[in-house]
Every structure is written in structure tokens, then in C-alpha cells.
């Protein structure tokens, strides 16, 4: 019998006793490793928020969209159901201004420009980080320098326990509306090389009941065409090399077939649109230090994505609409940092990318986009002061098979950030930042049938911000206390919007947006007698985002659609040797789904409560974690997007085994 199979059997034999209190006979002696909860960095010159996914699970958070909502200033647009599109916008800049990186390499969607974070699974993620302006890490690709905000996703690695060279983790989730999701990870350590294989499968009917008000009547129905079936797999290789080098190679595959639940309007909850997605990428990142004052990073990536959109209805010729889109991108990046003097670091990065789009859509010109991004930045630290400054140069040109191609685009965008520690040894910091960014029109903006406009200009965005951060435990039982407050002002001009014309819609540059807000975060933890630990987190955003496009318009100086003036969340975790209890509440104020802020366009405020119970049982050299979650405890009826009702009360149970 192999050692791996023997260990699995040894773990499963006493499983019948897992409901009882663990005894010494169920656990071998070993070394327990613990770490303090990840808190928001207070020394950063720009706002950076970090979430520990292991802690989020104890709060009952089990998908990427719910996790990202915990960040102050982040808004996730959710079209309902597991299969609905989920995009993130930071400080109302728009989803196309937010970059998403996976293990340090940027994810892209040249066609639409928005990353669907619903495709990422929390099962194999260790941490999430949201940086506004510049990231704290200077050694990074130029593409991340060029974005207004960066959501960084860091994958978890296999845990090798008790000196083993093989690691195994597996879990299965079951929940309301026919939801089932098994997941497995196998890891192997060979010298300085670690190899891991991950895979998960998801299926759900998604036919949850909902209540929605339509005019003066209340509609009680079940969601239709909200089913999903998906498969996701990853392979990772991590290796330590000479010159303090690290190599990380990732292969990623995703396939899904899902219904796209439509808007529930005119008392009609039926939708027939179906979407099939298939995407994969291979990426590699190599970091090393060729000399004492130098650090170098090289990245390469190839990505391919295919989707098939199918819908039935009498409005289509032949009763069926079907379109296939395929996009591909090749990407390479080189970056280096140099520290010529104590306290001074200089960084440079150069990226290049080639992206293509082919489609069965009528009159698609099959565009090819060539992108070059160069970034130069510097950081100087001395005493109480730290200063960061940089400039990014972007050049974009395109080739099309037919018609007029857009004019080449070249933009230089600067940034600067300051951090001051005025009270000496006290962890109290004052910070300020400015950054100018832009986002180029996407292939959809430029070429979509009868809608795209090839003369579009890029959106320009200016970000200003000032903030205070403080961290200090106040008494012995308090393990940590971290507070941050950041006020900001953003201005977006040449906003790309769709406006109606005589027979269809058209993309135009039409808009100026003024955004002012305040982000507050807090985190604290307590160590109590009887080995009880309590963690408390909170985040709140106050925001005023108004349209300054046309002084004669009825919506002039009114709040932008889907922008609450107040939103926030609170999370409480109580961990005991026997059970961990997690409770969280997410609150969103009233919003408007149309440009005019009138009662007819209002979407009501809501609060969503979640309760989770977690129990970990040690079984000899293995562990079994059981978790039960109830989401939307109050069975609140609410919408994130108008006419797209969200689920009411739901449940989920998870069993996770780790060798």
C-alpha cells in the first residue's frame, strides 16, 4: 500500500467520532504555526486593502464577488445568480479602469475590457489586495502601472504537513437550488520544485424564488434560465533557482455553459439567452537578483478565449440569434529595480502585447491591436518621509481587415504619492497621492455591429487623494488595531457612453463625471482566556458622484446611476477551540438606476446578513473542516442591478479534507 493511500485511510477510520470532542488519541504531536490576521498596510503611500481568504471563509464568504464587496470603495455589479456577470469598479471609475492580476500577471479582456471576477474561485486563493493609484510593490509589469486601481489575486499553494512531500486537499460544497461543487488539489515537492494540480466542478439550477415590485404590483416568481455548469482546472509549478530566483508557471482552463437570466420587466421573468465560454491561458513569471542592488522580473503569457452567444425569439431572423467570438493575446513584460543609494529605488518596466478578435458578427473587421507600455518610477525614503513618483507611456495602434482603422494613440500619464510619519515611533501616517490614467476604447466600443464608433477618444481620469492611517494595540488583550481614512476626488472626462439615435444606439464620447468620497476601514483582534480569539472588521464608503456633462440636462449634478451615497460592511469572528462563529452584514444605501434622481428611478437600500459555523477536527495526521453557512438571514428582497432580483435566504454546507 502506498504511503499516500495509507495516510488517507488512517484519517478516515476515526471519522465516526468526529462529532465528539477531539482526544489525544486522534492527534499526533507536532508544531502549530499561527499568524496574525492580515490587516491593511498603514505605511503605504497609497490606499491598499488586503483580505485574508481563510478569514473570509469563517465569515461565510465563499465566492469572489462577495469577497471583493468587503473592500471600501469597491462596487460589484452583479446580474444575479451564479452564472451572472460580476464586474468590479473602484471609486466609481468604471470596471475598465480596474486591472485584475492573478499571481502578479494581468488578466485581460480586449473585447469588452471588463474582467468577470465570477470566473475566479476562492478555493485556491490565499489573499486579495486592492490598491488605488500605485501598488506598494515596485517590481511589477507596466500594465499594472497604467491602471487606476489594481485588484491583486494571489493563489494559495499546497501545504506540506509533517515533513511530507505530498499534499492533498479536497472539499465538496452543497447548497440551495441544486448547487454542488467538488474541488481537489494535489501537490508534490521535488527538491526545490513544487508542483500542484487543482480542479473544481460546479453545477446549479439557480432557480431561486424572488419577490420584485413592478409598478404598483408585487411579483412572486422563480428565477429562470439561471442554471450553470462549469469546470475549472489549474496546474502550477514553483521553483527556486540561483541568484535568489523564483520561477512560477501557471496553466489555466475554464469552461462553462450557462443561462443568462434576463431583466424581469413587464411581469416577464423568462429569458432564453445561453452562453458557452471556453478560455485558457499559460503564463510564466521569473524573478531573480543578478546583483546586490538589482532585482529583475520577466513575464510572458498567451491567452485564448471563446464564447458562443445563443438566443431564441421571434425578433430574430429564423427565430435564432447566434454569435461566436474568439479573442487571443500574446503578452510579454520585463521589469527591473535598482537601488543606487540607501533609501532610493528606481524601477523600469516595458510591456508589449498583440491582441486579436474574430467574430461571426456581421461586418466585424477582425481587428488586431498592438500595445506598448513603458513605465519609469522612483521611490525615496528618508526619516519620516517617503515619496513615490512615476510616469507611464502607452502607445496603441490597430489593424483591421476592412473599413477605417482608428488613429494610433499615444499617452503619457504621471503619478506621485507622499507618506509622512509625523510622530516618530508611532505608527501614524499621513499620505497624499495624484495619478492620471486613461482607458482606451475596447473592441466592443469600436466595432460592435451598428453600435461601435471608430473615432472614439479614450476616457481620461484624474485621481487625487489624502489619508490618515494608524495602527497600535491599546491594551494587552488587544492583538492589533488598525484604522484608515482616505478622502478622494476623481474626475473622468470624455466618458464613453451609449446614446440612442434614430434606429439604434451609438457609442460616443459624451460626459464629465465628478466623484468625491471618503473610505473608512477598521480592524481589531482580541486574545481572551480559554484560547478564545475575537476579530472585528469594518469598512464604510461615503460617495458623491455627479454628472457634469450638460448644465441644461435634467440630471445635471445628480448622482450617477447605481451609486449609493453610503455603503459598508461589518464582520465578526469568534474562534474557540471547539467552534468558530462568523457573522457579517453588508449594507448598501438607496441608488437610482437612471440618470434622473427621481422616486420612480430609485432602488431601495438593503442589508444582507450572513452567519457561518466552522468546526475543525484533527484526525491523526489529517484534518477535516466542516462549515455551515446561511446567507441573507433576513430573506431580504433586493436588487444590485434594476430588474435583476438577487436570491433570498440560502444555505450551504462544506466539508474539506486536508492531508
XYZ file of C-alpha atoms in Angstrom:
659
model
C 0.000 0.000 0.000
C 1.362 3.444 -0.925
C 2.156 5.926 1.885
C -0.413 8.381 0.489
C -3.243 5.820 0.475
C -2.269 4.552 3.945
C -2.426 8.083 5.395
C -5.825 8.699 3.836
C -7.207 5.511 5.366
C -5.752 6.378 8.756
C -7.574 9.688 8.592
C -10.902 8.196 7.599
C -11.009 5.361 10.176
C -11.914 7.545 13.146
C -14.318 9.728 11.145
C -17.291 8.293 13.018
C -16.054 10.028 16.114
C -15.700 13.469 14.566
C -18.790 14.823 16.261
C -17.222 14.190 19.666
C -14.611 16.284 21.385
C -11.141 15.584 19.965
C -8.976 13.480 22.244
C -5.253 12.908 22.405
C -5.695 9.619 20.518
C -6.851 11.484 17.411
C -3.863 13.781 17.039
C -0.125 13.296 16.810
C 2.236 15.726 18.390
C 3.591 18.428 16.109
C 4.347 22.060 15.653
C 1.487 24.523 15.431
C 2.093 27.528 13.188
C -0.056 30.597 13.655
C -0.040 34.073 12.139
C -1.673 37.380 12.898
C -4.558 38.364 10.691
C -3.610 40.311 7.574
C -4.538 43.974 8.073
C -4.463 46.933 5.745
C -0.914 48.309 5.339
C -0.607 51.624 7.172
C 2.822 52.556 5.785
C 1.733 52.590 2.117
C 1.688 55.983 0.395
C -1.492 54.988 -1.460
C -4.618 53.213 -0.156
C -4.055 49.437 -0.078
C -6.546 46.982 1.434
C -5.762 43.305 1.983
C -8.115 40.439 2.814
C -7.142 37.008 4.078
C -9.344 34.477 2.297
C -9.087 31.937 5.142
C -10.609 34.553 7.442
C -13.311 35.396 4.900
C -14.421 31.770 4.767
C -15.066 31.856 8.504
C -17.444 34.755 7.849
C -19.370 32.671 5.325
C -17.872 34.347 2.247
C -17.282 31.699 -0.403
C -17.282 33.428 -3.798
C -15.119 36.138 -5.324
C -17.850 38.736 -5.772
C -18.860 38.625 -2.095
C -15.214 38.888 -1.067
C -14.490 41.947 -3.235
C -17.563 43.716 -1.832
C -15.718 43.817 1.513
C -13.281 46.411 0.154
C -14.098 50.032 0.931
C -14.719 51.940 -2.295
C -15.345 48.823 -4.428
C -18.680 48.317 -6.181
C -19.506 44.921 -7.708
C -22.170 44.894 -10.390
C -23.967 41.569 -10.071
C -26.620 40.493 -12.558
C -27.927 37.762 -10.286
C -27.322 34.049 -9.939
C -24.114 32.059 -10.087
C -23.969 32.490 -13.863
C -24.497 36.251 -13.923
C -21.701 38.627 -14.925
C -19.800 40.154 -11.986
C -17.513 43.159 -12.527
C -15.736 45.459 -10.093
C -15.446 49.238 -10.204
C -13.304 51.177 -7.718
C -14.352 54.635 -6.564
C -16.806 54.840 -9.482
C -14.079 54.932 -12.123
C -15.691 52.076 -14.057
C -14.731 48.421 -14.416
C -12.500 49.128 -17.418
C -10.244 51.315 -15.235
C -9.637 48.459 -12.757
C -6.917 45.912 -13.538
C -7.124 42.376 -12.168
C -3.868 40.467 -11.691
C -3.563 36.764 -10.940
C -0.274 35.847 -9.274
C 1.260 39.106 -10.492
C 0.235 38.792 -14.162
C -2.603 40.938 -15.516
C -5.814 39.348 -16.784
C -7.289 40.878 -19.934
C -10.485 41.067 -21.936
C -9.727 43.100 -25.046
C -13.229 42.632 -26.408
C -15.209 44.162 -23.539
C -12.479 45.481 -21.252
C -14.181 44.162 -18.094
C -12.943 41.143 -16.135
C -15.670 38.797 -14.919
C -14.408 38.059 -11.392
C -17.105 35.404 -11.050
C -14.810 33.060 -13.005
C -12.243 33.067 -10.215
C -12.693 30.577 -7.383
C -11.837 31.336 -3.764
C -10.943 27.679 -3.184
C -7.394 28.169 -4.437
C -6.859 31.810 -3.406
C -4.790 32.906 -0.392
C -5.161 36.702 -0.341
C -6.920 39.538 -2.124
C -5.470 43.022 -2.291
C -6.979 46.231 -3.664
C -4.650 49.160 -4.385
C -5.849 52.577 -5.516
C -3.306 54.546 -7.502
C 0.033 52.746 -7.184
C 0.770 49.350 -5.653
C 3.376 49.099 -2.900
C 5.381 46.550 -4.943
C 7.707 48.443 -7.313
C 8.804 45.388 -9.301
C 5.712 44.881 -11.433
C 4.688 44.991 -15.113
C 3.958 48.307 -16.812
C 0.360 47.275 -17.458
C -0.361 47.476 -13.723
C 1.324 50.904 -13.533
C -1.148 52.142 -16.159
C -4.361 51.297 -14.259
C -6.335 53.489 -11.875
C -6.744 50.593 -9.409
C -5.474 47.020 -9.179
C -7.252 44.016 -7.686
C -4.429 41.533 -6.985
C -5.375 37.872 -6.531
C -2.705 35.620 -5.002
C -3.194 31.871 -5.326
C -2.653 29.605 -2.357
C -0.003 26.900 -2.518
C -0.081 23.302 -1.296
C 0.590 22.858 2.431
C 3.065 20.070 3.176
C 2.415 18.891 6.723
C 4.585 16.784 8.999
C 7.513 16.794 6.593
C 5.601 15.065 3.803
C 6.454 15.622 0.147
C 2.872 15.058 -0.990
C -0.127 17.203 -0.081
C -3.780 16.528 -0.691
C -6.773 18.804 -0.165
C -10.327 18.090 -1.206
C -13.698 19.609 -0.476
C -17.298 19.380 -1.526
C -19.941 22.076 -1.225
C -23.673 21.592 -1.407
C -26.249 24.327 -1.224
C -29.666 25.611 -2.096
C -31.193 25.285 -5.574
C -29.284 22.181 -6.546
C -25.817 23.635 -6.062
C -22.959 21.131 -5.862
C -19.240 21.906 -6.194
C -16.398 19.430 -5.521
C -12.774 20.615 -5.511
C -9.436 18.815 -5.268
C -5.776 19.822 -5.087
C -2.737 17.563 -5.243
C 0.723 18.922 -4.525
C 4.150 17.335 -4.818
C 7.507 18.664 -3.636
C 10.603 17.528 -5.550
C 13.705 19.211 -4.160
C 13.268 22.952 -4.670
C 10.352 22.455 -7.083
C 6.685 22.331 -6.083
C 4.012 21.077 -8.466
C 0.294 21.436 -7.857
C -2.840 20.419 -9.744
C -6.233 21.957 -8.923
C -9.658 21.208 -10.294
C -13.244 22.042 -9.456
C -16.683 21.475 -10.908
C -19.846 23.496 -10.316
C -23.443 22.938 -11.190
C -26.521 24.768 -10.005
C -30.132 25.095 -11.109
C -30.139 28.707 -9.902
C -33.951 28.738 -9.882
C -34.348 30.686 -6.665
C -37.657 32.306 -5.722
C -37.827 36.084 -5.688
C -40.160 38.955 -4.996
C -39.959 42.110 -7.066
C -42.132 45.196 -7.335
C -43.275 46.104 -10.820
C -45.003 49.468 -10.802
C -47.771 49.153 -8.192
C -47.856 45.343 -8.082
C -45.638 42.764 -6.408
C -44.429 39.825 -8.479
C -43.565 36.486 -6.839
C -41.795 34.133 -9.219
C -38.798 31.831 -9.591
C -35.676 32.808 -11.491
C -35.480 31.124 -14.884
C -32.564 30.390 -17.188
C -30.138 30.892 -14.294
C -28.532 27.444 -14.347
C -24.785 26.959 -14.711
C -22.360 24.123 -15.250
C -18.650 24.893 -15.184
C -15.260 23.253 -14.928
C -12.049 24.954 -13.869
C -8.557 23.467 -13.694
C -5.084 24.841 -12.920
C -1.568 23.481 -12.977
C 1.239 25.327 -11.183
C 4.997 24.903 -10.993
C 7.015 26.838 -8.408
C 10.815 26.592 -8.366
C 13.689 28.276 -6.554
C 16.702 28.978 -8.766
C 20.114 30.549 -8.485
C 20.693 34.249 -7.731
C 17.746 34.239 -5.288
C 15.484 33.462 -8.215
C 11.910 32.179 -8.240
C 10.036 30.746 -11.187
C 6.239 30.404 -11.313
C 4.410 28.826 -14.253
C 0.619 28.586 -14.379
C -1.718 26.834 -16.788
C -5.403 27.747 -16.506
C -8.532 26.306 -18.161
C -12.158 27.333 -17.747
C -15.317 26.046 -19.414
C -18.899 26.936 -18.649
C -22.354 26.575 -20.102
C -24.924 28.793 -18.503
C -28.156 30.623 -18.920
C -28.142 34.392 -18.758
C -31.107 35.382 -16.596
C -32.693 38.446 -18.125
C -34.283 41.503 -16.631
C -37.673 40.870 -15.001
C -39.744 43.532 -16.743
C -43.398 43.782 -17.703
C -44.104 40.820 -15.406
C -41.997 38.562 -17.626
C -39.234 36.602 -15.861
C -38.423 34.425 -18.915
C -35.054 34.558 -20.696
C -33.741 32.257 -23.437
C -30.196 33.586 -23.870
C -27.461 30.969 -23.385
C -23.710 31.480 -23.202
C -20.919 28.941 -23.628
C -17.415 30.032 -22.564
C -14.102 28.307 -23.078
C -10.868 30.022 -22.153
C -7.329 29.092 -21.239
C -4.002 30.777 -20.641
C -0.428 29.841 -19.906
C 1.742 32.325 -18.027
C 5.204 32.362 -16.545
C 6.975 34.752 -14.197
C 10.662 34.653 -13.298
C 12.250 36.847 -10.630
C 15.907 36.986 -9.671
C 18.588 39.258 -8.210
C 21.613 39.407 -10.575
C 23.470 41.757 -8.194
C 23.097 43.133 -4.691
C 21.279 46.288 -5.802
C 19.293 44.815 -8.669
C 16.061 42.816 -8.928
C 14.684 41.680 -12.280
C 11.357 40.200 -13.364
C 10.288 38.728 -16.715
C 6.749 37.674 -17.644
C 5.149 36.007 -20.641
C 1.571 34.970 -21.295
C -0.629 33.568 -24.022
C -4.401 33.656 -23.551
C -7.287 32.479 -25.695
C -10.991 32.893 -25.092
C -14.039 31.666 -26.989
C -17.711 32.308 -26.333
C -20.895 31.346 -28.110
C -23.962 33.516 -27.526
C -27.285 31.931 -28.461
C -30.811 33.273 -28.024
C -34.207 32.269 -29.388
C -37.044 34.642 -30.157
C -39.392 35.933 -32.867
C -37.386 39.159 -33.056
C -34.524 37.298 -34.761
C -34.369 36.195 -38.386
C -35.103 32.481 -38.414
C -36.063 32.676 -34.742
C -32.481 32.230 -33.501
C -29.593 34.608 -32.801
C -26.119 33.067 -32.601
C -22.715 34.732 -32.484
C -19.245 33.326 -31.895
C -16.363 35.457 -30.622
C -12.741 34.377 -30.272
C -10.068 36.594 -28.765
C -6.382 35.848 -28.329
C -3.496 37.740 -26.803
C 0.241 37.313 -26.585
C 1.923 39.349 -23.875
C 5.458 39.861 -22.577
C 6.914 42.103 -19.873
C 10.333 42.892 -18.430
C 10.891 44.945 -15.268
C 13.823 45.828 -13.024
C 14.541 47.779 -9.834
C 17.863 49.381 -8.931
C 18.850 50.753 -5.525
C 21.860 53.025 -6.174
C 21.672 54.739 -2.773
C 20.284 53.889 0.590
C 16.615 54.904 0.583
C 16.402 55.387 -3.192
C 14.935 52.772 -5.560
C 14.385 53.242 -9.298
C 12.114 50.934 -11.307
C 11.531 50.498 -15.021
C 9.172 48.207 -16.921
C 8.392 47.530 -20.566
C 5.349 45.597 -21.799
C 4.243 44.543 -25.257
C 1.006 42.842 -26.325
C -0.737 41.718 -29.501
C -4.485 41.054 -29.264
C -6.901 39.802 -31.925
C -10.657 39.394 -32.193
C -12.563 37.296 -34.719
C -16.331 37.039 -34.805
C -19.222 35.713 -36.853
C -20.951 39.027 -36.172
C -21.863 40.894 -39.341
C -19.251 43.388 -40.574
C -16.704 42.520 -37.871
C -13.340 43.792 -39.234
C -11.328 41.178 -37.265
C -9.143 43.812 -35.557
C -5.598 43.328 -34.297
C -4.325 45.639 -31.542
C -0.640 46.322 -30.835
C 0.102 47.789 -27.401
C 3.349 49.067 -25.927
C 3.515 50.322 -22.339
C 6.647 51.783 -20.731
C 6.843 52.752 -17.053
C 9.523 54.565 -15.065
C 9.173 55.194 -11.326
C 11.253 56.067 -8.275
C 10.855 55.791 -4.503
C 12.807 57.822 -1.964
C 12.625 57.194 1.780
C 14.400 59.167 4.487
C 13.399 59.542 8.094
C 9.722 60.357 8.384
C 9.115 60.881 4.650
C 8.551 58.558 1.725
C 7.925 59.824 -1.812
C 6.921 57.913 -4.939
C 6.770 59.325 -8.467
C 6.380 57.795 -11.889
C 5.307 58.206 -15.496
C 3.759 55.688 -17.884
C 3.877 55.949 -21.679
C 1.308 53.969 -23.683
C 1.138 53.556 -27.450
C -1.708 51.681 -29.176
C -2.198 51.020 -32.872
C -4.624 48.771 -34.718
C -5.068 46.891 -37.969
C -8.476 45.983 -39.436
C -9.358 43.775 -42.382
C -11.874 46.257 -43.739
C -13.010 49.818 -43.175
C -11.219 52.663 -41.456
C -8.926 51.860 -38.580
C -8.780 54.115 -35.504
C -5.948 56.601 -35.290
C -2.885 55.461 -33.288
C -2.979 56.553 -29.666
C -0.063 57.746 -27.519
C -0.486 58.932 -23.937
C 1.891 59.826 -21.092
C 0.363 59.639 -17.603
C 2.149 60.774 -14.398
C 1.680 59.802 -10.752
C 3.024 60.993 -7.400
C 2.454 59.857 -3.799
C 3.762 61.013 -0.411
C 3.707 59.379 3.035
C 4.719 61.196 6.229
C 5.226 59.733 9.713
C 4.990 62.855 11.875
C 5.032 61.244 15.360
C 8.329 59.400 15.287
C 7.930 55.833 16.524
C 4.135 55.964 16.474
C 2.522 54.014 13.600
C 0.615 57.080 12.440
C 0.946 58.165 8.804
C -0.370 60.981 6.628
C -0.486 60.241 2.902
C -1.411 62.005 -0.317
C -1.500 60.944 -3.968
C -2.246 62.075 -7.517
C -2.470 59.874 -10.588
C -3.613 60.437 -14.153
C -4.790 57.440 -16.156
C -6.856 56.681 -19.224
C -8.647 53.732 -20.725
C -8.637 53.064 -24.455
C -11.890 52.160 -26.256
C -12.451 48.410 -26.301
C -13.143 46.315 -29.399
C -16.817 46.364 -28.411
C -16.807 50.179 -28.203
C -15.172 50.471 -31.613
C -16.557 47.643 -33.721
C -19.772 46.209 -32.286
C -22.323 45.834 -35.059
C -24.284 49.090 -35.675
C -23.129 50.442 -32.309
C -19.345 50.801 -32.394
C -17.713 54.101 -33.349
C -14.142 54.020 -34.671
C -13.432 57.697 -33.929
C -13.813 57.373 -30.148
C -11.301 59.110 -27.917
C -10.019 57.469 -24.720
C -11.537 58.223 -21.332
C -9.282 60.416 -19.189
C -9.247 60.128 -15.401
C -7.553 62.168 -12.669
C -7.307 60.838 -9.099
C -6.465 62.918 -6.023
C -6.427 61.536 -2.502
C -5.361 62.295 1.086
C -5.494 59.904 4.002
C -4.618 59.060 7.601
C -3.580 55.635 8.899
C -2.901 54.468 12.439
C -2.071 51.119 13.996
C -1.500 50.281 17.660
C -2.912 47.814 20.219
C -4.388 49.730 23.167
C -4.084 47.082 25.911
C -2.544 43.604 26.358
C -5.622 41.614 25.330
C -5.885 43.578 22.089
C -3.679 41.918 19.465
C -3.941 44.734 16.931
C -5.960 47.808 15.982
C -5.715 49.364 12.523
C -7.657 52.418 11.351
C -7.544 54.130 7.945
C -9.400 57.117 6.499
C -8.974 58.275 2.883
C -10.721 61.201 1.195
C -10.583 61.360 -2.591
C -11.593 63.378 -5.620
C -11.774 61.856 -9.106
C -12.593 63.499 -12.418
C -13.444 61.460 -15.527
C -13.811 63.186 -18.890
C -14.532 62.015 -22.447
C -16.578 59.249 -20.868
C -17.592 56.595 -23.400
C -21.340 56.073 -23.256
C -24.052 54.601 -25.476
C -26.758 57.027 -26.601
C -29.854 56.319 -28.746
C -30.007 57.523 -32.343
C -32.828 57.270 -34.879
C -32.804 53.492 -35.286
C -30.164 52.132 -32.924
C -27.619 53.032 -30.255
C -24.190 54.549 -30.854
C -21.018 54.824 -28.767
C -19.855 58.435 -28.274
C -17.542 60.489 -26.058
C -20.078 62.376 -24.041
C -19.600 63.058 -20.409
C -17.787 64.546 -17.484
C -18.057 62.968 -14.036
C -17.123 64.475 -10.680
C -16.533 61.956 -7.857
C -15.870 62.808 -4.204
C -15.770 60.311 -1.403
C -14.456 59.035 1.902
C -13.304 55.461 2.617
C -13.009 54.276 6.234
C -11.666 50.900 7.401
C -11.081 49.360 10.822
C -9.744 46.024 12.038
C -9.056 44.753 15.541
C -8.486 41.455 17.315
C -8.545 40.231 20.917
C -6.954 37.255 22.686
C -9.258 36.190 25.532
C -8.941 33.499 28.203
C -9.675 29.847 27.355
C -7.923 30.266 23.997
C -10.717 32.391 22.541
C -9.891 34.874 19.780
C -12.205 37.609 18.554
C -11.742 39.511 15.286
C -13.745 42.526 14.173
C -13.521 44.313 10.811
C -15.444 47.138 9.237
C -15.429 49.282 6.107
C -17.579 52.204 5.013
C -17.752 54.390 1.915
C -19.404 57.794 1.596
C -19.553 58.911 -2.023
C -20.961 61.719 -4.145
C -20.614 61.010 -7.874
C -22.395 63.508 -10.126
C -22.787 64.146 -13.843
C -21.406 67.498 -15.054
C -21.897 66.875 -18.775
C -24.703 69.252 -19.710
C -25.864 72.125 -17.447
C -29.214 72.119 -19.273
C -29.918 68.435 -18.686
C -32.381 67.255 -16.036
C -29.752 65.013 -14.486
C -27.095 67.740 -14.218
C -25.276 67.499 -10.856
C -27.287 64.423 -9.864
C -25.906 61.143 -8.502
C -24.720 58.670 -11.133
C -26.800 55.517 -11.696
C -26.110 52.579 -9.341
C -24.018 54.727 -6.993
C -25.084 54.617 -3.325
C -24.124 57.585 -1.216
C -23.469 55.240 1.723
C -22.350 51.612 1.818
C -20.398 49.457 4.234
C -19.892 46.129 5.920
C -19.026 44.667 9.323
C -17.555 41.249 10.101
C -17.237 39.495 13.467
C -15.369 36.232 14.094
C -15.279 34.380 17.420
C -12.847 31.444 17.373
C -12.838 28.899 20.205
C -11.050 25.544 20.447
C -14.351 23.852 19.611
C -16.172 26.095 17.147
C -15.679 29.253 15.103
C -18.662 31.545 14.647
C -18.649 34.152 11.908
C -21.209 36.882 11.331
C -21.195 39.634 8.717
C -23.586 42.238 7.394
C -23.392 44.097 4.100
C -25.298 47.389 3.827
C -25.980 49.397 0.664
C -27.917 52.660 0.587
C -30.523 53.674 -1.933
C -29.482 54.201 -5.546
C -31.007 55.232 -8.859
C -30.923 53.091 -11.979
C -31.497 56.002 -14.380
C -29.738 59.331 -14.693
C -32.537 61.351 -13.068
C -32.723 61.072 -9.266
C -36.499 60.827 -9.003
C -38.565 58.389 -6.881
C -39.616 56.361 -9.938
C -35.968 55.517 -10.643
C -34.992 54.623 -7.086
C -33.619 51.249 -5.976
C -34.160 50.683 -2.275
C -31.463 50.237 0.360
C -30.773 46.775 1.741
C -28.790 44.903 4.373
C -27.683 41.297 3.851
C -26.718 39.215 6.913
C -24.616 36.035 6.828
C -23.927 33.513 9.591
C -21.287 30.757 9.426
C -20.279 27.957 11.812
C -16.927 26.210 11.334
C -15.605 23.139 13.117
C -12.159 21.655 12.529
C -11.492 18.099 13.652
C -7.989 16.652 13.821
C -7.861 13.066 12.631
C -4.407 11.676 13.395
C -2.159 13.439 10.869
C -5.043 14.867 8.854
C -7.801 17.374 9.403
C -11.439 17.641 8.450
C -13.152 21.033 8.375
C -16.939 21.278 8.409
C -18.721 24.548 7.702
C -22.394 25.527 7.583
C -23.495 28.905 6.230
C -26.757 30.781 5.953
C -26.733 33.793 3.634
C -29.306 36.578 3.648
C -30.626 35.562 7.045
C -33.494 38.020 6.897
C -34.635 36.761 3.460
C -34.376 40.320 2.168
C -35.607 41.018 -1.363
C -33.161 43.320 -3.131
C -31.533 44.155 -6.447
C -27.977 45.133 -7.297
C -28.990 45.882 -10.898
C -32.577 47.023 -11.509
C -34.929 44.201 -12.557
C -32.287 41.566 -11.748
C -33.523 40.165 -8.405
C -30.963 38.609 -6.094
C -31.503 35.388 -4.088
C -33.265 35.405 -0.747
C -32.243 33.213 2.187
C -29.947 30.352 1.144
C -27.786 27.720 2.795
C -24.516 25.981 2.030
C -22.513 23.236 3.741
C -18.855 22.444 3.092
C -16.666 19.524 4.065
C -12.918 19.937 3.459
C -10.295 17.264 3.964
C -6.566 18.032 4.219
C -3.685 15.604 4.385
